Short mmCIF file of C-alpha atoms in Angstrom, two decimals:
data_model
loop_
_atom_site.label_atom_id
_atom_site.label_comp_id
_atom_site.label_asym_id
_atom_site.label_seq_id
_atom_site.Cartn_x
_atom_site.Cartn_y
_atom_site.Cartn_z
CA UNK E 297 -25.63 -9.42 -8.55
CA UNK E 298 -26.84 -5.98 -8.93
CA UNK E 299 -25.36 -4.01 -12.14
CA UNK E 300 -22.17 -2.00 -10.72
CA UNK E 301 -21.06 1.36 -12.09
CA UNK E 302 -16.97 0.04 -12.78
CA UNK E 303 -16.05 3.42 -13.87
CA UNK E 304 -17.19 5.38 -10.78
CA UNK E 305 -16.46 3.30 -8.23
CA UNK E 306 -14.91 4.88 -5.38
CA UNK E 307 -11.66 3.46 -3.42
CA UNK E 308 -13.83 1.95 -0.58
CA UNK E 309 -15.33 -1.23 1.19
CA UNK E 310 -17.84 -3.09 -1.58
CA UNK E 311 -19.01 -6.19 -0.20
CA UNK E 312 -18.44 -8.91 -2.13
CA UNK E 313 -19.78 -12.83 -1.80
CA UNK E 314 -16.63 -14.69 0.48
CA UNK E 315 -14.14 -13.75 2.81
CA UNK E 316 -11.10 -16.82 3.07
CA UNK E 317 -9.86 -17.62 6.50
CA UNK E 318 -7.53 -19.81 8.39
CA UNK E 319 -6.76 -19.89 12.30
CA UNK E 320 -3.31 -20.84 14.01
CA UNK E 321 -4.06 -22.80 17.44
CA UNK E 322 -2.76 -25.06 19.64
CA UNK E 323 1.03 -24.37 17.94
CA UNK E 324 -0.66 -25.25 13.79
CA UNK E 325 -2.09 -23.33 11.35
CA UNK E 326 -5.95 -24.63 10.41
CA UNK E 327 -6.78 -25.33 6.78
CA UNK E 328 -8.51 -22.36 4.96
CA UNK E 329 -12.20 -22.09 4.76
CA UNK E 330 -14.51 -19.69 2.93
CA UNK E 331 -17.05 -17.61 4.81
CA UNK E 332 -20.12 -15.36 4.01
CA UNK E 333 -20.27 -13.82 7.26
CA UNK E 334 -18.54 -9.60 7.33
CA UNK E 335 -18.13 -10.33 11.32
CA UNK E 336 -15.02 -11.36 13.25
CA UNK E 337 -16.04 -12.89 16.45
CA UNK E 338 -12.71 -12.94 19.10
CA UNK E 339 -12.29 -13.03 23.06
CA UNK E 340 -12.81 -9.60 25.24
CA UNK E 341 -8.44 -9.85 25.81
CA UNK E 342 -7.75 -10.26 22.39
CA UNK E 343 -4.22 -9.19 21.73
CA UNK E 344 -5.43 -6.90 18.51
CA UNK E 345 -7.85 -5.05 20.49
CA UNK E 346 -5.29 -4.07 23.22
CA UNK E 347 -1.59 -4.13 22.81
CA UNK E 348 -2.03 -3.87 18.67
CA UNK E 349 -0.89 -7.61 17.40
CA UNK E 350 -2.76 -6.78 13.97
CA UNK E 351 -0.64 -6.50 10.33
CA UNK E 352 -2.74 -6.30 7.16
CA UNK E 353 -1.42 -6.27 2.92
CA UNK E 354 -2.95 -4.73 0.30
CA UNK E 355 -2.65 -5.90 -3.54
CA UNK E 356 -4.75 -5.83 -6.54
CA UNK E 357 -6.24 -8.38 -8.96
CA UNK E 358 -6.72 -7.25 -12.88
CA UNK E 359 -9.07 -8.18 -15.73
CA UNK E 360 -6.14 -7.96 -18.16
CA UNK E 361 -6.78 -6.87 -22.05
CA UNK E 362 -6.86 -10.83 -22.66
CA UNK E 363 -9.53 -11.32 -20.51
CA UNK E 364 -6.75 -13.10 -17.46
CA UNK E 365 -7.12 -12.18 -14.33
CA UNK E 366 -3.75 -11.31 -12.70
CA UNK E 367 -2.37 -10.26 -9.35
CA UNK E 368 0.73 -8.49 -9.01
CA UNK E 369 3.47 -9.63 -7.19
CA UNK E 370 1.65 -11.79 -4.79
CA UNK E 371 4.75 -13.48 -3.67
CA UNK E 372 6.23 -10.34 -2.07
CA UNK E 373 2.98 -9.38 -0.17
CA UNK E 374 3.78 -12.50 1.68
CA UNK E 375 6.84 -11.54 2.26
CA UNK E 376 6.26 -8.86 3.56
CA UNK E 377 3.46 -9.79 5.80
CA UNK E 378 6.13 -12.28 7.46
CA UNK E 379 7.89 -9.04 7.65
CA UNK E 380 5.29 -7.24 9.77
CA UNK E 381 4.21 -10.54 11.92
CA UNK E 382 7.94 -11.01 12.87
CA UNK E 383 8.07 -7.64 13.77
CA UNK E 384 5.72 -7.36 16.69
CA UNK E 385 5.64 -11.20 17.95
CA UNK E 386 2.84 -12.62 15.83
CA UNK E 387 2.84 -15.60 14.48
CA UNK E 388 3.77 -15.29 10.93
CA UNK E 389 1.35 -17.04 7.67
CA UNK E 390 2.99 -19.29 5.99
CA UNK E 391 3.76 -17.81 2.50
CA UNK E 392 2.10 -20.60 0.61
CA UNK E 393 -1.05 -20.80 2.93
CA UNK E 394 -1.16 -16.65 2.03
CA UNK E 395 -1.02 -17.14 -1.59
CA UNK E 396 -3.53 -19.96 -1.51
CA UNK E 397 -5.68 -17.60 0.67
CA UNK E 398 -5.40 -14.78 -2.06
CA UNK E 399 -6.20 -16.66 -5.39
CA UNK E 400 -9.26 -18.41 -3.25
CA UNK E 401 -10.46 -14.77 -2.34
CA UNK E 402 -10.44 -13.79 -5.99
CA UNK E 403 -11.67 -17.06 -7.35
CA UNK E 404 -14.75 -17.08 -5.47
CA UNK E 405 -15.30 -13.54 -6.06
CA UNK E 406 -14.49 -13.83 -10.01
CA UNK E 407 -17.65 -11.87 -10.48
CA UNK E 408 -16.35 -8.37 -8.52
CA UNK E 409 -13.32 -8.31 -10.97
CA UNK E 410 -13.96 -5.38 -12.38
CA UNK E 411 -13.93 -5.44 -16.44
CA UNK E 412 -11.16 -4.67 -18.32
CA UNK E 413 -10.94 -0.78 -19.52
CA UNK E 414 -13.05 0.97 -16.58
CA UNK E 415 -10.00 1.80 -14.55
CA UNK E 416 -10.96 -0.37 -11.56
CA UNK E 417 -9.66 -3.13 -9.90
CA UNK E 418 -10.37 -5.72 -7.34
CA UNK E 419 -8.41 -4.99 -4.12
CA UNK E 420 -7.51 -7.44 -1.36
CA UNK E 421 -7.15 -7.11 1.93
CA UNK E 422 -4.97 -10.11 3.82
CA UNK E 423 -5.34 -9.55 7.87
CA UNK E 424 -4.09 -11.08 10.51
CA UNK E 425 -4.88 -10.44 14.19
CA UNK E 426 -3.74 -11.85 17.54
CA UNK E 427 -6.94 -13.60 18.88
CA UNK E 428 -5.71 -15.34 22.01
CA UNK E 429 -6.52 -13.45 25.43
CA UNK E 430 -3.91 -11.94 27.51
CA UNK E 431 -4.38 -9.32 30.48
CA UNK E 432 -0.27 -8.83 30.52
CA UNK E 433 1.55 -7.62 27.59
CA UNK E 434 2.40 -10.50 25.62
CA UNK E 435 2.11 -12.15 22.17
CA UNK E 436 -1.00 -14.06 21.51
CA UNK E 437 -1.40 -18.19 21.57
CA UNK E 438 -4.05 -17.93 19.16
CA UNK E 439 -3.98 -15.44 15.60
CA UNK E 440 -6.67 -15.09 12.64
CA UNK E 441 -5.81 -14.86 9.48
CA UNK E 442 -8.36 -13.52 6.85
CA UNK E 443 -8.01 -12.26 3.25
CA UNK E 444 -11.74 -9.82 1.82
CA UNK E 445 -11.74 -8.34 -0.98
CA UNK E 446 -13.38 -5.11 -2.84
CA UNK E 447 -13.83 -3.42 -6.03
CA UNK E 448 -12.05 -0.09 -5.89
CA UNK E 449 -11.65 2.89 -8.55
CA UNK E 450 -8.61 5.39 -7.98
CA UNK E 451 -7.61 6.29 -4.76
CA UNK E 452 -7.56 9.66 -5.33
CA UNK E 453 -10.58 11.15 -7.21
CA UNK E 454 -8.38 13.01 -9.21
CA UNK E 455 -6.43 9.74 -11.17
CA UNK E 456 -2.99 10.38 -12.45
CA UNK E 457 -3.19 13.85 -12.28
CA UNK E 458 -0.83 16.01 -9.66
CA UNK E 459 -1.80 16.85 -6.54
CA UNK E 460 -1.21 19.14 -3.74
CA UNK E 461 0.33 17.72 -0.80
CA UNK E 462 1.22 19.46 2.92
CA UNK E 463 4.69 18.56 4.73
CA UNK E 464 4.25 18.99 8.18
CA UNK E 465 6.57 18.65 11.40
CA UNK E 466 4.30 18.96 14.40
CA UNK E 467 3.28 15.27 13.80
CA UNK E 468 5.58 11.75 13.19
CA UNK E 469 4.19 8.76 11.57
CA UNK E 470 6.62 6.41 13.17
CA UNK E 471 9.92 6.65 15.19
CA UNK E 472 12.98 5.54 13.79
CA UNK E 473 14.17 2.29 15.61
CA UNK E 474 9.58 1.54 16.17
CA UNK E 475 7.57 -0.05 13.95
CA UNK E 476 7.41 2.56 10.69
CA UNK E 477 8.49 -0.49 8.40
CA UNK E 478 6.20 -2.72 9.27
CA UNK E 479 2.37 -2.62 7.91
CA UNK E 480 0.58 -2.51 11.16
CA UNK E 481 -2.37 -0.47 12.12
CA UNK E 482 -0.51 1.45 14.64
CA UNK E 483 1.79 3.33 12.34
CA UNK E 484 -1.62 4.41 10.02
CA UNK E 485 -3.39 5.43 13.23
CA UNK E 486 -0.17 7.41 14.10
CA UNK E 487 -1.06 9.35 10.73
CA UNK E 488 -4.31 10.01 11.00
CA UNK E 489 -4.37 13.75 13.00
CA UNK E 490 -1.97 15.10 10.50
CA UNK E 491 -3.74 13.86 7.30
CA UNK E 492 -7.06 14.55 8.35
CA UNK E 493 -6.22 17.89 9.10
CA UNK E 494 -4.19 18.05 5.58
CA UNK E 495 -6.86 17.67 3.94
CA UNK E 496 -9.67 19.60 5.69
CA UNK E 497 -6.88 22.89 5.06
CA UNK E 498 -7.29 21.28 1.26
CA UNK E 499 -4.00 19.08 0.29
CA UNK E 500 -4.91 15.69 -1.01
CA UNK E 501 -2.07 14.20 1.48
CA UNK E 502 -0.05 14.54 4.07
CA UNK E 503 4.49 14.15 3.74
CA UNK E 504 6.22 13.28 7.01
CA UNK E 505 9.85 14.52 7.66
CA UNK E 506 11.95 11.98 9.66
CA UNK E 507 11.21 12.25 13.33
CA UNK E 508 14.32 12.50 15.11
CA UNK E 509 15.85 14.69 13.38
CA UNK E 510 12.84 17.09 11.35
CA UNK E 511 15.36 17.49 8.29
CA UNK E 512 14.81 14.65 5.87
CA UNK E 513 11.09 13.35 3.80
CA UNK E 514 10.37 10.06 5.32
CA UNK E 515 6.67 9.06 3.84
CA UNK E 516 4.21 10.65 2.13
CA UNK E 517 1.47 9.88 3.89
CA UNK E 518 -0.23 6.15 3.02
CA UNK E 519 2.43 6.08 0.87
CA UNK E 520 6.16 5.85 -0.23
CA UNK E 521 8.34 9.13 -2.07
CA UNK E 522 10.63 9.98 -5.05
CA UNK E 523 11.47 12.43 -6.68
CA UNK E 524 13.01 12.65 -10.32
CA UNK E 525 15.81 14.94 -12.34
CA UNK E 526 18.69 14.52 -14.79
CA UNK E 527 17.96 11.00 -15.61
CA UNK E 528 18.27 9.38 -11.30
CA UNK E 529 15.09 8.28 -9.74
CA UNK E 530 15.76 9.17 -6.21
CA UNK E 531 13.30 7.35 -3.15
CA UNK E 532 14.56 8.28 0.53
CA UNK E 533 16.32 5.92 2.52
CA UNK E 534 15.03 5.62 6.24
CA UNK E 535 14.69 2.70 8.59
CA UNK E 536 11.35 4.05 9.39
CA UNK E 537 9.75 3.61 6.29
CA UNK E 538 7.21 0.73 4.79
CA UNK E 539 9.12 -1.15 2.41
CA UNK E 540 6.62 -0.23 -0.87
CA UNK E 541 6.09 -2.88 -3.28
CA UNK E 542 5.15 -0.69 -5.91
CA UNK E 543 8.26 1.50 -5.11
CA UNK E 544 10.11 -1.26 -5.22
CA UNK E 545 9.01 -2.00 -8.74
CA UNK E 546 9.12 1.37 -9.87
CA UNK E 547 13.07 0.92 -9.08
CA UNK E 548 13.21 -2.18 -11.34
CA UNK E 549 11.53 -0.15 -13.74
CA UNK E 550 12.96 3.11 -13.47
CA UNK E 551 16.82 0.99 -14.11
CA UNK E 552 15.41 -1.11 -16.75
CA UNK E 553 14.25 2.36 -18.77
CA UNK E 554 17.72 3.82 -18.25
CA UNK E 555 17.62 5.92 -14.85
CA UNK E 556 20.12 6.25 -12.30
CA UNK E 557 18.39 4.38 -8.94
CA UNK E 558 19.05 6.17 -5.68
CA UNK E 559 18.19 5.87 -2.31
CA UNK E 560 19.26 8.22 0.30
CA UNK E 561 18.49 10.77 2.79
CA UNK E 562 16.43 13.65 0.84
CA UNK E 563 16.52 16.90 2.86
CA UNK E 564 13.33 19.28 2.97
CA UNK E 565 15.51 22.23 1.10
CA UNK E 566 16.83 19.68 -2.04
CA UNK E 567 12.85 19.77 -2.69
CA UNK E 568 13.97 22.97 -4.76
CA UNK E 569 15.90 21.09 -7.11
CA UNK E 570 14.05 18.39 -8.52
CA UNK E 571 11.61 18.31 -11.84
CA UNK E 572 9.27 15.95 -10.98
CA UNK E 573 7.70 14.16 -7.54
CA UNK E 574 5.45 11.29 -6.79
CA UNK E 575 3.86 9.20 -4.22
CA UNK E 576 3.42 5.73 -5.05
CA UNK E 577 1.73 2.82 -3.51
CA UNK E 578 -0.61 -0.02 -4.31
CA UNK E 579 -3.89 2.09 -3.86
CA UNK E 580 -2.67 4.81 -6.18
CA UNK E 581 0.10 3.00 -7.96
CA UNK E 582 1.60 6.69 -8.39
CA UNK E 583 0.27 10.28 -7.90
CA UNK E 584 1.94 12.95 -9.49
CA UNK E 585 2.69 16.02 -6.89
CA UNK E 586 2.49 18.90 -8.13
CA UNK E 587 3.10 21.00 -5.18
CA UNK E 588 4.39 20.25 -1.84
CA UNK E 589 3.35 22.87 0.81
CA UNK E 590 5.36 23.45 3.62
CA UNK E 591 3.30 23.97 6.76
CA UNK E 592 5.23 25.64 9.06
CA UNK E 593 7.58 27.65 6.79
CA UNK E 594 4.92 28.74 4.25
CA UNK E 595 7.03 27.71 1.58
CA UNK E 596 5.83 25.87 -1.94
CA UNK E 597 7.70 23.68 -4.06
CA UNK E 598 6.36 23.18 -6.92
CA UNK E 599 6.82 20.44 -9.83
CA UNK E 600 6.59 20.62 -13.51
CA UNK E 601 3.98 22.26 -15.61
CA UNK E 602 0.45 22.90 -13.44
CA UNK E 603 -2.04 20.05 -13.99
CA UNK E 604 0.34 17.68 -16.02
CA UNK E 605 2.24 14.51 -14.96
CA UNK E 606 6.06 14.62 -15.17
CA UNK E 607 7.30 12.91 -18.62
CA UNK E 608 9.10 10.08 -16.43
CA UNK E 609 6.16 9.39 -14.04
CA UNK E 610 3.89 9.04 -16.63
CA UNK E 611 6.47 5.94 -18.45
CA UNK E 612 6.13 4.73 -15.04
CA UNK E 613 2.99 4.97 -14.44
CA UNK E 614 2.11 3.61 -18.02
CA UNK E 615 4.66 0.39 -17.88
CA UNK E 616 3.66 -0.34 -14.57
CA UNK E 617 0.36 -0.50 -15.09
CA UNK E 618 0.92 -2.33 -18.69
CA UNK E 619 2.22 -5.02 -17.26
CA UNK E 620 -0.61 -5.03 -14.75
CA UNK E 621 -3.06 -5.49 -17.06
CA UNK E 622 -1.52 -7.99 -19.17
CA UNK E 623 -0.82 -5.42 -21.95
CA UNK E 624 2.92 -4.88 -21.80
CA UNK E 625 5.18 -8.18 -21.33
CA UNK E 626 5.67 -9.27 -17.80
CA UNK E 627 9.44 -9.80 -18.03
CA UNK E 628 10.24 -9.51 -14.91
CA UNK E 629 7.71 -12.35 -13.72
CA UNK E 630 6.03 -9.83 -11.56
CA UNK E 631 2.64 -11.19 -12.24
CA UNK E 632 0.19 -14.49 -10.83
CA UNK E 633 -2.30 -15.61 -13.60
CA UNK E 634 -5.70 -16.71 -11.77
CA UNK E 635 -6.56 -20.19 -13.26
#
């Protein structure tokens, strides 16, 4: 294996040695098998390619302090991909054929864990596509499942440091009865004009407002939103929204150090009143906003003291990613120990 640079790896596709995948036909699920091969070979109709039957995960392995390799919270990524099959008419993974899929990604690619200290990790990506033909719009007969995996650094260059981010209104990421809380490809295609153009006018991200009604943050781009003041960690409510893991965590969290956990409707305007804000997610885990730019009404909101992470994001941040890395106790039994 050729020496690899840990610490300045970007968040990107690394190939590493095996891919893991399993196929459901003729009404079973096939037993998983390893491949070598980056390709995907499927039939011209394939119901990914044309009426979108695709949901993907994303979730990290560590090379803890004590040298263990651990993923976090592997059991809800399956979940949550059962979530996002059910939602559009795929067949859904079985959660223990997922899990087995995940540690046999990271096993065989032991190697491409990233050492413990650089700041990298080794991210996984579980997929699973509709593979059967059909010319009408219907579910598939026939599905892939897959699970790859890559080395990543921080997803934004920066690390834990705020950033600038740019609400808009003249795009929506999902509607709010569609498919917004599902993790399917459609809803980060749906994103992609607004947060391309975010960041080619200079804002590391993009924050959606909800789309029916253009009054109340919905998702910050890739990612999930809260904001923070007088002790409540407040996350919007929305049935549009992915249901983060890592936000989800950060709620445990966020209770267990004392906070007052709400979720609810956040209107653009209440922006004004809070001390600190943060997008969180498993690529980034959480990134500090500094300033939140509104597009179309030139107005700033801005959070905290320039350049520095909010006190309570960085405890966040810092438990979080302690337990992570096998340096703070996992007490909430968050984490999977690869044997």
């Amino acid at each position: 294996m050729e020496n690899i640079n840990w610490a300045e790896l970007p968040f990107g596709y690394f190939k590493a040695d095996y891919n893991v995948r399993a196929y459901f036909k003729n009404g079973r699920w096939s037993e998983l098998e390893a491949s070598t091969d980056e390709n995907i070979t499927m039939h011209i109709a394939a119901t990914c390619l044309h009426y979108g039957q695709q949901a993907f995960e994303g979730l990290k392995a560590y090379r803890g302090k004590d040298g263990k390799i651990r993923m976090f919270r592997l059991e809800e990524n399956a979940k949550r991909m059962t979530h996002s099959a059910n939602g559009i008419k795929m067949q859904p993974v079985p959660e223990n054929l997922f899990m087995d899929a995940c540690i046999k990604a990271v096993k065989m690619n032991e190697k491409f864990v990233p050492p413990y200290g650089t700041g990298a990790s080794l991210y996984l990506r579980p997929l699973l596509i509709g593979t059967g033909g059909q010319v009408g719009v219907k579910p598939a007969d026939e599905y892939t499942f897959l699970v790859f995996v890559s080395p990543v650094g921080p997803y934004f260059k920066t690390g834990f440091k705020p950033v600038k981010i740019q609400l808009v209104r003249d795009f929506d990421r999902a509607a709010p009865l569609g498919t917004g809380t599902y993790k399917v490809g459609g809803n980060y295609a749906a994103s992609l004009q607004a947060s391309v153009r975010s960041q080619e006018e200079g804002f590391a991200s993009v924050l959606f407002l909800d789309a029916k009604e253009k009054k109340y943050i919905d998702e910050a781009g890739p990612a999930n939103f809260f904001v923070i003041k007088d002790g409540e960690y407040v996350t919007p409510k929305s049935h549009s929204i992915l249901r983060s893991i890592t936000n989800m965590s950060l709620r445990e969290l966020a209770a267990d150090m004392g906070l007052n956990v709400v979720e609810r409707s956040i209107a653009v305007e209440e922006l004004a009143n809070f001390d600190e804000a943060g997008a969180c997610g498993t690529a980034a885990v959480i990134t500090p906003i500094g300033e939140i730019f509104d597009r179309e009404k030139k107005i700033s909101y801005k959070f905290g003291q320039e350049g520095v992470a909010g006190k309570v994001s960085t405890e966040l941040y810092n438990r979080l990613l302690g337990i992570q890395l096998g340096e703070l106790e996992d007490k909430f039994g968050w984490t999977t120990i690869v044997e």
